[in-house]
Each structure stands twice: as C-alpha cells, then as structure tokens.
Short mmCIF file of C-alpha atoms in Angstrom, two decimals:
data_model
loop_
_atom_site.label_atom_id
_atom_site.label_comp_id
_atom_site.label_asym_id
_atom_site.label_seq_id
_atom_site.Cartn_x
_atom_site.Cartn_y
_atom_site.Cartn_z
CA MET A 1 0.84 9.95 14.51
CA ALA A 2 -1.74 7.37 15.57
CA LEU A 3 -3.68 6.40 18.67
CA ALA A 4 -4.95 2.81 18.60
CA TRP A 5 -6.75 0.39 20.89
CA ALA A 6 -6.76 -3.42 20.94
CA LEU A 7 -10.39 -4.44 21.40
CA ASP A 8 -12.00 -7.88 21.42
CA ASP A 9 -10.68 -11.31 20.45
CA THR A 10 -13.93 -13.27 20.87
CA ARG A 11 -15.37 -12.16 17.50
CA ASP A 12 -18.56 -10.99 19.23
CA PRO A 13 -20.92 -10.14 16.31
CA ASP A 14 -22.87 -7.56 18.35
CA LEU A 15 -19.68 -5.73 19.35
CA ASP A 16 -18.42 -5.91 15.77
CA LEU A 17 -21.61 -4.38 14.44
CA GLY A 18 -21.62 -1.76 17.18
CA PHE A 19 -18.09 -0.63 16.35
CA GLN A 20 -18.80 -0.51 12.63
CA LEU A 21 -21.64 1.86 13.43
CA LEU A 22 -19.53 3.79 15.96
CA GLU A 23 -16.86 4.37 13.32
CA ALA A 24 -19.46 5.94 11.03
CA VAL A 25 -20.80 8.11 13.86
CA LEU A 26 -17.38 9.35 15.05
CA ILE A 27 -15.50 9.85 11.75
CA GLY A 28 -17.92 8.93 8.96
CA ASN A 29 -18.51 12.42 7.51
CA ALA A 30 -17.49 16.05 7.82
CA ALA A 31 -20.00 16.65 10.64
CA ALA A 32 -18.92 13.60 12.68
CA PRO A 33 -17.63 14.82 16.07
CA LEU A 34 -14.17 13.22 16.11
CA GLY A 35 -13.45 13.73 12.41
CA LYS A 36 -14.56 17.37 12.59
CA ALA A 37 -12.51 18.02 15.73
CA LEU A 38 -9.36 16.65 14.09
CA LEU A 39 -9.84 18.58 10.85
CA GLU A 40 -10.67 21.91 12.49
CA SER A 41 -7.90 21.63 15.12
CA ARG A 42 -5.20 22.11 12.47
CA ILE A 43 -2.89 20.02 14.66
CA GLY A 44 -2.03 18.11 11.47
CA THR A 45 -2.67 18.43 7.77
CA ALA A 46 -5.23 15.64 7.37
CA PRO A 47 -6.81 12.68 9.20
CA MET A 48 -5.80 9.35 7.68
CA ALA A 49 -6.24 5.55 7.98
CA SER A 50 -8.66 5.79 10.87
CA GLY A 51 -11.46 3.49 11.97
CA TYR A 52 -12.42 0.01 13.10
CA ASP A 53 -10.54 -3.08 11.89
CA ASN A 54 -11.89 -6.64 12.25
CA GLU A 55 -9.40 -8.39 9.96
CA THR A 56 -6.99 -9.38 12.73
CA LYS A 57 -7.32 -11.72 15.73
CA TYR A 58 -7.73 -8.75 18.04
CA THR A 59 -10.14 -6.26 16.55
CA SER A 60 -8.89 -2.70 16.89
CA PHE A 61 -9.84 0.94 16.58
CA CYS A 62 -7.39 3.58 15.36
CA VAL A 63 -7.32 7.35 14.94
CA SER A 64 -4.39 8.79 12.99
CA MET A 65 -3.35 12.04 11.42
CA ARG A 66 -0.72 13.10 8.91
CA GLY A 67 1.50 16.15 9.24
CA VAL A 68 1.51 16.54 13.05
CA LYS A 69 4.48 18.54 14.26
CA PRO A 70 6.50 16.97 17.11
CA LYS A 71 5.63 19.86 19.43
CA ASP A 72 1.94 19.08 18.90
CA PHE A 73 2.18 15.33 19.61
CA PRO A 74 0.73 15.69 23.15
CA LYS A 75 -2.10 17.85 21.77
CA PHE A 76 -3.17 15.11 19.38
CA GLU A 77 -3.70 12.48 22.07
CA ARG A 78 -5.37 15.00 24.36
CA LEU A 79 -7.72 16.17 21.58
CA VAL A 80 -8.82 12.62 20.72
CA LEU A 81 -9.46 11.60 24.33
CA ASP A 82 -11.15 14.89 25.25
CA THR A 83 -13.45 14.61 22.23
CA LEU A 84 -14.39 11.04 23.17
CA ARG A 85 -15.08 12.12 26.77
CA GLN A 86 -17.26 14.94 25.47
CA CYS A 87 -19.19 12.47 23.31
CA VAL A 88 -19.89 10.32 26.38
CA GLN A 89 -20.77 13.27 28.58
CA ASP A 90 -23.06 15.09 26.12
CA GLY A 91 -24.21 12.05 24.19
CA LEU A 92 -23.63 11.37 20.50
CA PRO A 93 -25.68 13.56 18.12
CA PRO A 94 -28.92 11.63 17.40
CA LYS A 95 -28.85 12.74 13.76
CA GLN A 96 -25.33 11.31 13.38
CA VAL A 97 -26.49 7.96 14.77
CA GLU A 98 -29.55 7.94 12.53
CA GLY A 99 -27.46 8.88 9.50
CA ALA A 100 -24.89 6.21 10.31
CA LEU A 101 -27.63 3.57 10.44
CA THR A 102 -28.92 4.69 7.05
CA ARG A 103 -25.46 4.73 5.52
CA PHE A 104 -24.71 1.34 7.03
CA GLN A 105 -27.83 -0.09 5.40
CA THR A 106 -26.86 1.49 2.07
CA GLN A 107 -23.36 0.01 2.19
CA ASN A 108 -24.73 -3.45 2.97
CA GLN A 109 -27.20 -3.31 0.07
CA GLU A 110 -24.86 -1.75 -2.48
CA ILE A 111 -23.46 -4.12 -5.10
CA GLY A 112 -20.41 -2.38 -6.52
CA LYS A 113 -17.47 -3.52 -8.63
CA ASP A 114 -15.66 -4.92 -5.57
CA TYR A 115 -18.72 -6.66 -4.11
CA VAL A 116 -17.38 -10.22 -4.49
CA TYR A 117 -13.97 -9.24 -3.10
CA ASP A 118 -15.68 -7.64 -0.10
CA LEU A 119 -17.56 -10.89 0.54
CA LEU A 120 -14.31 -12.85 0.38
CA GLU A 121 -12.64 -10.44 2.80
CA ASP A 122 -15.54 -10.88 5.22
CA ILE A 123 -15.16 -14.66 5.02
CA ILE A 124 -11.38 -14.62 5.50
CA ALA A 125 -11.61 -12.10 8.38
CA SER A 126 -13.30 -14.76 10.56
CA TRP A 127 -12.39 -18.09 8.92
CA HIS A 128 -8.66 -17.31 9.13
CA TYR A 129 -8.97 -17.47 12.92
CA SER A 130 -11.03 -20.70 12.97
CA ASP A 131 -14.29 -18.84 13.51
CA ASP A 132 -17.55 -19.20 11.64
CA PRO A 133 -16.76 -18.18 8.01
CA PHE A 134 -20.26 -16.74 7.69
CA LEU A 135 -19.97 -14.60 10.81
CA PHE A 136 -19.54 -11.25 9.09
CA LEU A 137 -21.67 -12.16 6.06
CA LYS A 138 -24.66 -12.26 8.40
CA GLN A 139 -24.11 -8.72 9.63
CA SER A 140 -26.61 -7.09 7.28
CA THR A 141 -29.37 -9.33 8.65
CA ARG A 142 -28.54 -8.16 12.18
CA LEU A 143 -29.14 -4.47 11.46
CA PRO A 144 -32.74 -4.60 12.78
CA HIS A 145 -31.36 -6.18 15.96
CA LEU A 146 -28.92 -3.27 16.33
CA GLN A 147 -31.74 -0.75 15.82
CA GLU A 148 -33.81 -2.49 18.53
CA LEU A 149 -30.78 -2.46 20.83
CA LEU A 150 -30.36 1.30 20.35
CA GLU A 151 -34.05 1.86 21.08
CA LYS A 152 -33.86 -0.12 24.32
CA HIS A 153 -30.44 1.27 25.31
CA PRO A 154 -30.12 4.80 23.82
CA ARG A 155 -26.60 5.18 25.29
CA TYR A 156 -25.29 1.89 23.93
CA LEU A 157 -22.70 3.58 21.68
CA GLU A 158 -21.58 5.93 24.45
CA GLU A 159 -21.06 2.87 26.67
CA LEU A 160 -18.89 1.31 23.96
CA ILE A 161 -16.72 4.44 23.92
CA GLN A 162 -16.37 4.43 27.70
CA LYS A 163 -15.58 0.72 28.06
CA TRP A 164 -13.52 -0.04 24.96
CA LEU A 165 -11.77 3.28 24.37
CA LEU A 166 -11.62 5.52 27.44
CA ASP A 167 -11.28 2.78 30.08
CA ASN A 168 -9.30 0.36 27.92
CA PRO A 169 -5.62 0.12 29.02
CA ARG A 170 -4.63 -1.72 25.81
CA ARG A 171 -3.85 1.53 24.06
CA VAL A 172 -0.79 2.50 22.05
CA LEU A 173 0.42 5.87 20.80
CA VAL A 174 2.60 5.69 17.68
CA GLU A 175 4.76 8.64 16.64
CA LEU A 176 6.46 8.63 13.24
CA ARG A 177 9.16 11.27 12.81
CA PRO A 178 11.01 11.83 9.52
CA ASP A 179 14.77 11.26 9.77
CA ASP A 180 16.88 12.65 6.93
CA LYS A 181 19.95 10.80 8.22
CA LEU A 182 18.32 7.36 8.34
CA LYS A 183 19.45 6.24 4.87
CA LYS A 184 23.07 7.21 5.50
CA ARG A 185 23.10 5.35 8.84
CA THR A 186 21.54 2.28 7.19
CA ASP A 187 24.03 2.34 4.33
CA ASP A 188 26.97 2.82 6.68
CA ALA A 189 25.81 -0.05 8.90
CA LEU A 190 25.44 -2.36 5.90
CA LYS A 191 28.86 -1.37 4.58
CA ALA A 192 30.47 -2.03 7.97
CA ARG A 193 28.72 -5.40 8.35
CA LEU A 194 29.74 -6.55 4.86
CA SER A 195 33.30 -5.36 5.39
CA LYS A 196 33.52 -7.28 8.67
CA LEU A 197 32.00 -10.37 7.11
CA LEU A 198 34.21 -10.33 4.03
CA GLY A 199 37.25 -9.83 6.18
CA THR A 200 36.79 -13.35 7.59
CA TRP A 201 36.46 -15.00 4.15
CA THR A 202 39.31 -16.87 2.50
CA GLU A 203 40.11 -16.36 -1.19
CA GLU A 204 38.77 -19.87 -1.86
CA LYS A 205 35.37 -19.03 -0.28
CA ILE A 206 35.15 -15.78 -2.27
CA GLN A 207 35.78 -17.62 -5.56
CA LYS A 208 33.23 -20.32 -4.68
CA THR A 209 30.64 -17.61 -3.95
CA ILE A 210 31.34 -15.89 -7.27
CA ALA A 211 31.06 -19.20 -9.11
CA PHE A 212 27.78 -20.01 -7.35
CA GLN A 213 26.38 -16.57 -8.24
CA LYS A 214 27.25 -17.11 -11.92
CA LYS A 215 25.56 -20.50 -11.79
CA LEU A 216 22.39 -18.91 -10.39
CA GLN A 217 22.41 -16.29 -13.15
CA ALA A 218 22.88 -18.96 -15.81
CA ASN A 219 19.98 -20.98 -14.41
CA ALA A 220 17.77 -17.91 -14.40
CA LEU A 221 18.51 -17.23 -18.07
CA ARG A 222 18.14 -20.85 -19.24
CA PRO A 223 14.73 -21.46 -20.90
CA ASP A 224 12.40 -23.89 -19.15
CA THR A 225 11.96 -27.30 -20.71
CA PRO A 226 8.68 -28.12 -22.50
CA GLU A 227 7.92 -30.59 -19.70
CA ALA A 228 8.31 -27.89 -17.05
CA LEU A 229 6.22 -25.38 -19.01
CA ALA A 230 3.46 -27.98 -19.38
CA THR A 231 2.96 -28.00 -15.61
CA ILE A 232 1.96 -24.30 -15.54
CA PRO A 233 -1.85 -23.76 -15.64
CA ARG A 234 -2.76 -21.70 -18.70
CA LEU A 235 -5.95 -19.99 -19.77
CA ARG A 236 -6.57 -20.66 -23.46
CA ARG A 237 -8.89 -18.90 -25.83
CA SER A 238 -10.90 -22.10 -26.12
CA ASP A 239 -11.61 -21.89 -22.37
CA LEU A 240 -13.49 -18.63 -22.84
CA PRO A 241 -17.12 -18.40 -23.99
CA GLY A 242 -17.57 -17.58 -27.65
CA LYS A 243 -19.87 -14.65 -26.92
CA VAL A 244 -20.06 -12.12 -24.11
CA THR A 245 -23.38 -12.13 -22.28
CA PRO A 246 -24.87 -8.68 -22.95
CA LEU A 247 -26.01 -6.53 -20.06
CA ALA A 248 -29.76 -6.02 -19.86
CA TYR A 249 -30.75 -2.42 -20.57
CA SER A 250 -33.44 -0.30 -22.16
CA ASP A 251 -33.36 3.09 -23.88
CA GLY A 252 -35.88 5.86 -23.30
CA ARG A 253 -36.51 9.59 -23.15
CA PHE A 254 -37.51 11.91 -20.36
CA ALA A 255 -40.35 14.39 -20.90
CA ASN A 256 -37.83 17.09 -21.88
CA GLY A 257 -36.56 14.89 -24.73
CA LEU A 258 -33.30 13.91 -23.00
CA ARG A 259 -32.33 10.34 -23.87
CA PHE A 260 -31.23 7.88 -21.21
CA ARG A 261 -30.05 4.29 -20.94
CA LYS A 262 -31.50 2.32 -18.05
CA SER A 263 -29.95 -0.83 -16.59
CA GLU A 264 -32.45 -3.64 -16.11
CA ASP A 265 -30.24 -5.58 -13.70
CA PHE A 266 -31.12 -6.16 -10.05
CA THR A 267 -30.32 -3.05 -7.97
CA ASN A 268 -30.98 -4.39 -4.45
CA GLY A 269 -32.92 -1.28 -3.41
CA ILE A 270 -30.27 1.24 -4.55
CA SER A 271 -31.04 3.89 -7.18
CA ARG A 272 -28.28 5.52 -9.21
CA ILE A 273 -27.96 8.11 -11.95
CA ALA A 274 -24.90 9.39 -13.84
CA LEU A 275 -24.95 12.45 -16.07
CA HIS A 276 -22.16 13.12 -18.57
CA LEU A 277 -21.83 16.83 -19.30
CA ASP A 278 -20.06 18.34 -22.32
CA GLY A 279 -17.47 20.79 -21.02
CA ALA A 280 -16.16 22.05 -24.36
CA SER A 281 -16.99 25.62 -23.35
CA LEU A 282 -14.58 25.58 -20.39
CA PRO A 283 -12.86 29.00 -20.12
CA PRO A 284 -9.09 28.51 -20.66
CA ASP A 285 -8.15 30.37 -17.47
CA LEU A 286 -10.18 27.86 -15.41
CA ALA A 287 -8.90 24.65 -17.01
CA HIS A 288 -6.18 23.98 -14.42
CA TYR A 289 -8.64 24.48 -11.56
CA LEU A 290 -11.36 22.11 -12.82
CA PRO A 291 -10.09 18.88 -11.14
CA LEU A 292 -9.59 20.71 -7.84
CA PHE A 293 -13.06 22.24 -8.08
CA ALA A 294 -14.59 18.82 -8.80
CA GLY A 295 -12.99 17.38 -5.66
CA ILE A 296 -14.02 20.24 -3.37
CA PHE A 297 -17.54 20.67 -4.81
CA PRO A 298 -19.19 17.94 -2.64
CA GLN A 299 -17.44 19.09 0.55
CA VAL A 300 -18.59 22.69 0.90
CA GLY A 301 -21.81 24.29 2.11
CA THR A 302 -24.49 26.38 0.46
CA GLU A 303 -25.75 29.93 0.89
CA THR A 304 -27.96 28.83 3.79
CA LYS A 305 -26.16 25.75 5.21
CA THR A 306 -22.61 25.33 6.52
CA TYR A 307 -20.47 22.45 5.29
CA ASP A 308 -21.07 20.35 8.41
CA GLN A 309 -24.83 20.93 8.26
CA ARG A 310 -24.81 19.72 4.66
CA ALA A 311 -22.71 16.70 5.61
CA GLU A 312 -25.24 15.86 8.33
CA GLU A 313 -28.12 16.14 5.85
CA TRP A 314 -26.38 13.79 3.42
CA ALA A 315 -25.63 11.37 6.25
CA LEU A 316 -29.30 11.33 7.31
CA ASN A 317 -30.31 10.67 3.72
CA GLY A 318 -27.67 7.99 3.19
CA GLY A 319 -26.98 9.34 -0.28
CA ALA A 320 -23.67 10.00 -1.99
CA PHE A 321 -22.77 12.15 -4.97
CA ALA A 322 -19.58 12.86 -6.85
CA LEU A 323 -18.33 15.21 -9.54
CA VAL A 324 -15.44 13.95 -11.66
CA SER A 325 -13.65 15.91 -14.37
CA GLY A 326 -12.11 14.31 -17.42
CA SER A 327 -10.69 15.09 -20.82
CA HIS A 328 -10.25 13.29 -24.08
CA THR A 329 -8.52 13.76 -27.40
CA PRO A 330 -7.68 10.94 -29.83
CA ASP A 331 -3.92 10.40 -29.79
CA ASP A 332 -1.83 11.70 -32.66
CA THR A 333 -4.46 14.26 -33.66
CA PRO A 334 -4.33 18.04 -33.44
CA ALA A 335 -7.93 18.15 -32.17
CA PRO A 336 -8.50 20.30 -29.08
CA VAL A 337 -9.01 18.72 -25.70
CA THR A 338 -12.61 17.76 -24.98
CA HIS A 339 -13.57 18.41 -21.37
CA LEU A 340 -16.14 16.26 -19.61
CA LEU A 341 -17.87 16.41 -16.25
CA ASN A 342 -19.46 13.29 -14.79
CA LEU A 343 -22.04 13.90 -12.08
CA SER A 344 -23.32 10.85 -10.20
CA LEU A 345 -25.83 10.32 -7.40
CA SER A 346 -26.86 7.19 -5.49
CA SER A 347 -29.14 6.46 -2.57
CA LEU A 348 -31.62 3.99 -1.17
CA ASP A 349 -34.78 3.90 -3.30
CA ARG A 350 -36.91 5.38 -0.54
CA ASN A 351 -34.49 8.29 0.00
CA PHE A 352 -33.67 9.09 -3.61
CA PRO A 353 -36.18 11.97 -4.07
CA GLN A 354 -34.71 13.69 -0.99
CA ALA A 355 -31.18 13.06 -2.32
CA VAL A 356 -32.15 14.79 -5.57
CA GLU A 357 -33.37 17.83 -3.64
CA LEU A 358 -30.07 17.97 -1.73
CA LEU A 359 -28.09 17.76 -4.96
CA LYS A 360 -30.20 20.45 -6.66
CA GLU A 361 -29.52 22.75 -3.70
CA GLN A 362 -25.80 22.00 -3.92
CA LEU A 363 -25.81 22.85 -7.63
CA GLN A 364 -27.90 26.00 -7.43
CA CYS A 365 -26.87 27.50 -4.07
CA ILE A 366 -23.29 26.35 -3.53
CA SER A 367 -21.10 28.75 -1.56
CA PHE A 368 -17.34 29.07 -1.21
CA GLY A 369 -17.53 31.55 1.65
CA GLU A 370 -16.22 29.21 4.37
CA ARG A 371 -12.58 30.05 3.72
CA LYS A 372 -11.28 28.33 6.85
CA HIS A 373 -12.85 25.05 5.73
CA ILE A 374 -11.57 25.45 2.16
CA THR A 375 -8.08 25.98 3.57
CA GLU A 376 -8.44 22.76 5.57
CA LEU A 377 -9.57 20.88 2.45
CA LEU A 378 -6.64 22.26 0.42
CA ARG A 379 -4.13 21.28 3.09
CA ALA A 380 -5.58 17.80 3.36
CA ALA A 381 -5.45 17.40 -0.44
CA ALA A 382 -1.87 18.71 -0.51
CA ALA A 383 -0.80 16.24 2.20
CA LYS A 384 -2.40 13.39 0.29
CA ALA A 385 -0.65 14.51 -2.91
CA SER A 386 2.72 14.62 -1.12
CA ALA A 387 2.22 11.06 0.11
CA SER A 388 1.26 10.02 -3.42
CA LEU A 389 4.39 11.67 -4.81
CA LEU A 390 6.56 9.45 -2.60
CA ARG A 391 4.65 6.26 -3.40
CA ARG A 392 3.78 6.71 -7.08
CA GLY A 393 5.90 9.59 -8.31
CA ASN A 394 7.63 7.50 -10.97
CA PHE A 395 4.35 6.07 -12.25
CA ASP A 396 2.05 9.11 -12.13
CA TYR A 397 4.15 12.25 -12.27
CA ALA A 398 7.14 11.05 -14.30
CA SER A 399 4.90 9.29 -16.85
CA ALA A 400 2.73 12.37 -17.23
CA ARG A 401 5.81 14.55 -17.67
CA ALA A 402 7.28 12.18 -20.28
CA ALA A 403 4.04 12.21 -22.29
CA ASP A 404 3.73 16.00 -22.23
CA GLY A 405 3.66 17.23 -25.84
CA LEU A 406 2.76 13.90 -27.47
CA SER A 407 -0.88 14.96 -27.89
CA PRO A 408 -3.14 17.77 -26.69
CA SER A 409 -4.74 15.46 -24.11
CA SER A 410 -1.41 14.26 -22.71
CA THR A 411 -0.18 17.86 -22.42
CA TYR A 412 -3.37 18.83 -20.61
CA ALA A 413 -3.17 15.73 -18.38
CA ASN A 414 0.32 16.67 -17.23
CA HIS A 415 -0.78 20.18 -16.31
CA VAL A 416 -3.94 19.17 -14.40
CA ALA A 417 -2.77 15.88 -12.88
CA GLY A 418 1.02 15.97 -13.09
CA PHE A 419 3.72 17.92 -11.31
CA PRO A 420 2.44 21.39 -12.36
CA ALA A 421 -0.88 20.53 -10.69
CA TYR A 422 1.01 19.32 -7.61
CA GLN A 423 2.90 22.62 -7.42
CA LEU A 424 -0.33 24.63 -7.82
CA LEU A 425 -2.01 22.65 -5.03
CA GLN A 426 0.94 23.08 -2.66
CA SER A 427 0.98 26.82 -3.38
CA LEU A 428 -2.76 27.15 -2.65
CA ALA A 429 -2.49 25.02 0.50
CA HIS A 430 0.12 27.36 1.99
CA ARG A 431 -2.01 30.46 1.50
CA ASP A 432 -3.67 32.10 4.44
CA GLU A 433 -7.47 31.81 4.33
CA SER A 434 -7.72 35.57 3.89
CA HIS A 435 -5.91 35.24 0.53
CA LEU A 436 -8.32 32.87 -1.18
CA ASP A 437 -10.60 35.44 -2.84
CA ASP A 438 -9.21 34.70 -6.30
CA LEU A 439 -9.63 30.93 -5.87
CA ALA A 440 -13.17 31.30 -4.51
CA GLU A 441 -14.04 33.49 -7.49
CA LYS A 442 -12.75 30.84 -9.91
CA PHE A 443 -14.69 28.11 -8.12
CA SER A 444 -17.88 30.20 -8.26
CA ARG A 445 -17.44 30.72 -12.00
CA LEU A 446 -16.91 26.98 -12.48
CA ALA A 447 -20.07 26.22 -10.48
CA GLN A 448 -22.12 28.59 -12.65
CA TRP A 449 -20.54 27.18 -15.81
CA ALA A 450 -21.28 23.57 -14.82
CA CYS A 451 -25.01 24.33 -14.54
CA THR A 452 -25.09 25.52 -18.16
CA LEU A 453 -23.46 22.48 -19.78
CA PRO A 454 -25.36 20.26 -22.21
CA VAL A 455 -25.98 16.69 -21.12
CA VAL A 456 -24.57 14.24 -23.67
CA ALA A 457 -25.47 10.97 -21.96
CA VAL A 458 -27.48 9.73 -19.00
CA GLY A 459 -27.19 6.32 -17.37
CA LEU A 460 -29.45 5.17 -14.59
CA ALA A 461 -30.41 2.14 -12.55
CA THR A 462 -33.53 1.89 -10.43
CA GLU A 463 -36.51 -0.34 -9.76
CA ASP A 464 -38.51 2.37 -8.01
CA ASP A 465 -41.07 4.61 -9.75
CA LYS A 466 -40.64 7.53 -7.34
CA ALA A 467 -36.87 7.43 -7.81
CA MET A 468 -37.41 7.45 -11.58
CA MET A 469 -39.57 10.57 -11.30
CA ALA A 470 -36.91 12.25 -9.15
CA MET A 471 -34.27 11.48 -11.78
CA GLU A 472 -36.40 13.17 -14.43
CA GLU A 473 -36.75 16.20 -12.17
CA LEU A 474 -32.97 16.35 -11.72
CA THR A 475 -32.25 16.21 -15.47
CA SER A 476 -34.73 19.05 -16.05
CA LEU A 477 -32.08 21.41 -14.62
CA TRP A 478 -30.23 21.01 -17.91
#
C-alpha cells in the first residue's frame, strides 16, 4: 500500500532542494526515522518505491510498503503519520541531517555510468513543463544556500513536514489487494463482449474482416522495397572511429608489493577503490550462502555498534561500500567454478580516510547477533525476489534452469541465483528469529574466510594524497 502527497506545481527550486534532502533524512538509510519505523514495525515485508518525485507537473512525496496484510492497512497510515508527527515534535536527528547533506553533496559530485542520462532527466523534468531547462541542473550550486538556510532556520525541514505532509489535504491512500479471480472475470467479460458484438455482424462483414486480416498479414510479411529501406537511418562501420580512445591509467605497487591500476581521469572530488579477491578456497557447504552473505554484509552492525548506529556513521561520512560475489568458468570446460569477491568503497576525498576506518571495522568486527534485524532483511529480500519472479521469471529463473548442466558455472549460477536460491531465501525468510543460529554461524564463517582471501587485482581512482594513503592502509589487511 502507499501513502502519497501532491506537493508544489511552481517548480520552486528551494522547495525542491529541501524535499530532496528531506527524503534522505527520512528514508535515506537504515537509521533514518521513517525508514527504520517501517522496517521494524513488521506491518509489511519491505518498504518500496518511496521518496520525492519532481518529474511530474505536481511534485509529490510517497511512502509505500510491500506485503501489508489488509487487516494492517489502517496501521500503515497511522504509523507513517505518527512517525512524521514525532519527527516534528522531537526534531529530526541532527546527525541524520548532517549525513544527508554529505550524501547529497557526494551524489551531486559523483560521475557514474548513468551521469549523462541523469542530466537529461533533470533537463526534461523541468523543460517538459515549459520551465527553465537548467532549473534542476543548478541544484548542486545551491547546496551552500541550503546549508545557510538550515543554519538560520534549524527547524526548516520540520516545517516542511508540517506544511507539506501533515497539514496538506492533497493526500491519497492507495491499497492494492491481490485478486485471484480477476483474470477469470476479465476473460469472461471479454468473451461476453465479443459474443455480443459478433452477434450483430452479417456473414458479409465477417468475410470482409477475415479478408482484411489476411491482407494485413501479407503486408507484414512482404519485404520492404529498396527505396523504403533507404529512408531508415543506419550506423555504418565507416561512421565509427578507427581506433578506440584508450582510458588514461597508470600502474604501481603499494608498499606491501600489491599491484594496482590507477585511473588518471577526472574524479570530481570522489575517491574510489575496488578489490578483487580470489575465492577459490570457498568451503563447499557455504557456496549457496555466499550471494546472500554479500548482500547482508553491509547492512548489519559490529560487535560494538548496532546496525542503525553503523548506518548513521556511514551517512555522516557520506561513503558507500559494497560486496559482490561472482563466479566464472570458461564454457564447455570441466574446470571447477572460480569464486570471486569484489569489495568496493567510495567517498568524498576529504572523508575517505574515515570511510576506510569504518570499512576495516566492518570487516574485522562484524556481528550477526541482531537476529531481529537479520529476519527483517531476509523478509525484505524474499519479498523483492517474489516480485522479481513475477516480472522476470521467464528471463532469469527459466533461463538459469535451462542452462543448468551445460557447464560448471551455469550449474552453480542456477543454484545460487536461480529457483533453488529463491526457495532457500523463502525458507530462511519464514524462520523465526530464534531459529537463525545455523545461518548466523555460516555468515560468521564467511566473514572470517573473506578476510583471508588473496587480492588478485586492485583498481582505484583518486586525486587526493591522503585518500591514496588510506587505500594503501586498507589493502594492508590482505
């Protein structure tokens, strides 16, 4: 179900910037007050598709959740509104606001693979409605203005919540209930409508329709004329440059002898490092749990910090890290599956040394003792997998099942990313938190194993000397 508000139609840049920041404060990380309240309430299986939207004439804000039972529909709306009232009454956590500002700056400086598309979306979001096409492109330059505004008016964000959410009558509550009889009713209605329609047709009209349909099919199968084909724009090999422009990079070694490849391209104040770890020593009984472990690894706490305290620390730093598992075996070979772990970290240059310290703590002191939170993560992952099964079951699951047995890697892929993995996840998600000792033990073994893996490749990008030193310190763990 979803709770949504229609906001502003004047394209006010200050309000737009304020709500972008408010989204990050309310639902931007695991410690954010509204996101945490939804996840820990267990009213539904997982929050989804929530946040601020400025790509329509009326900007809007939405909070939605998957897997809410009909009997809990009233609880959902009450929880959202009560949490917002509490935020206004007690004030938003200063650390959350500070972290949101840092993350907002990071996002505006980051040049990722979709950077150009993001710029185009920003242009279209305003230009489409006859507004200044550069309106949202200028947002990053207005960040200092927003910081000054917050200093002069410390309760600016709370006032936005009160005016545009709590006191705003343009609010809609959307409930989506599954209906297992919908398809039959739709089919029956179509059958009745066609039967009624055909009942009024003469034999002559039926034959004309059949003849017209055959004519359409014949036209569709008839090849286009050379003249028609010539009107289609085509990209020819001669239109492409003869040589690809190589990326600028340099090779080097850290003090411990570990080789790295460093990008020499402009980084816009963002430092990044990616470590590729050789996982050939993966214990067989842990293989099916590796992808799940990699996904949960960044979302749990340590021996001294709870998961939400860690999320708040990462938000303050503005850094982000990820652990991704992979496997490879050349097709049509009997070679065993080669397991890989890719560990990546990025942050603003000035915050990168602190981000390294946070990551080192996560690696060395990770804890899987918060069973309630792990249960919530498993249920959210299971709900997401169920939605994926409906949308992409034929592409992902059926393809993986069909390829099972063609090579060692395809067999492994089916078991860790196909339907067997889906079944394992659903089974774990339905366990009570008191029955997760075995899973927590497997995760702990995987965490210890990951810290012993040899590094086979390191890629990095930075223009900051202190960030470079921090990267060397991080790689010394291996």
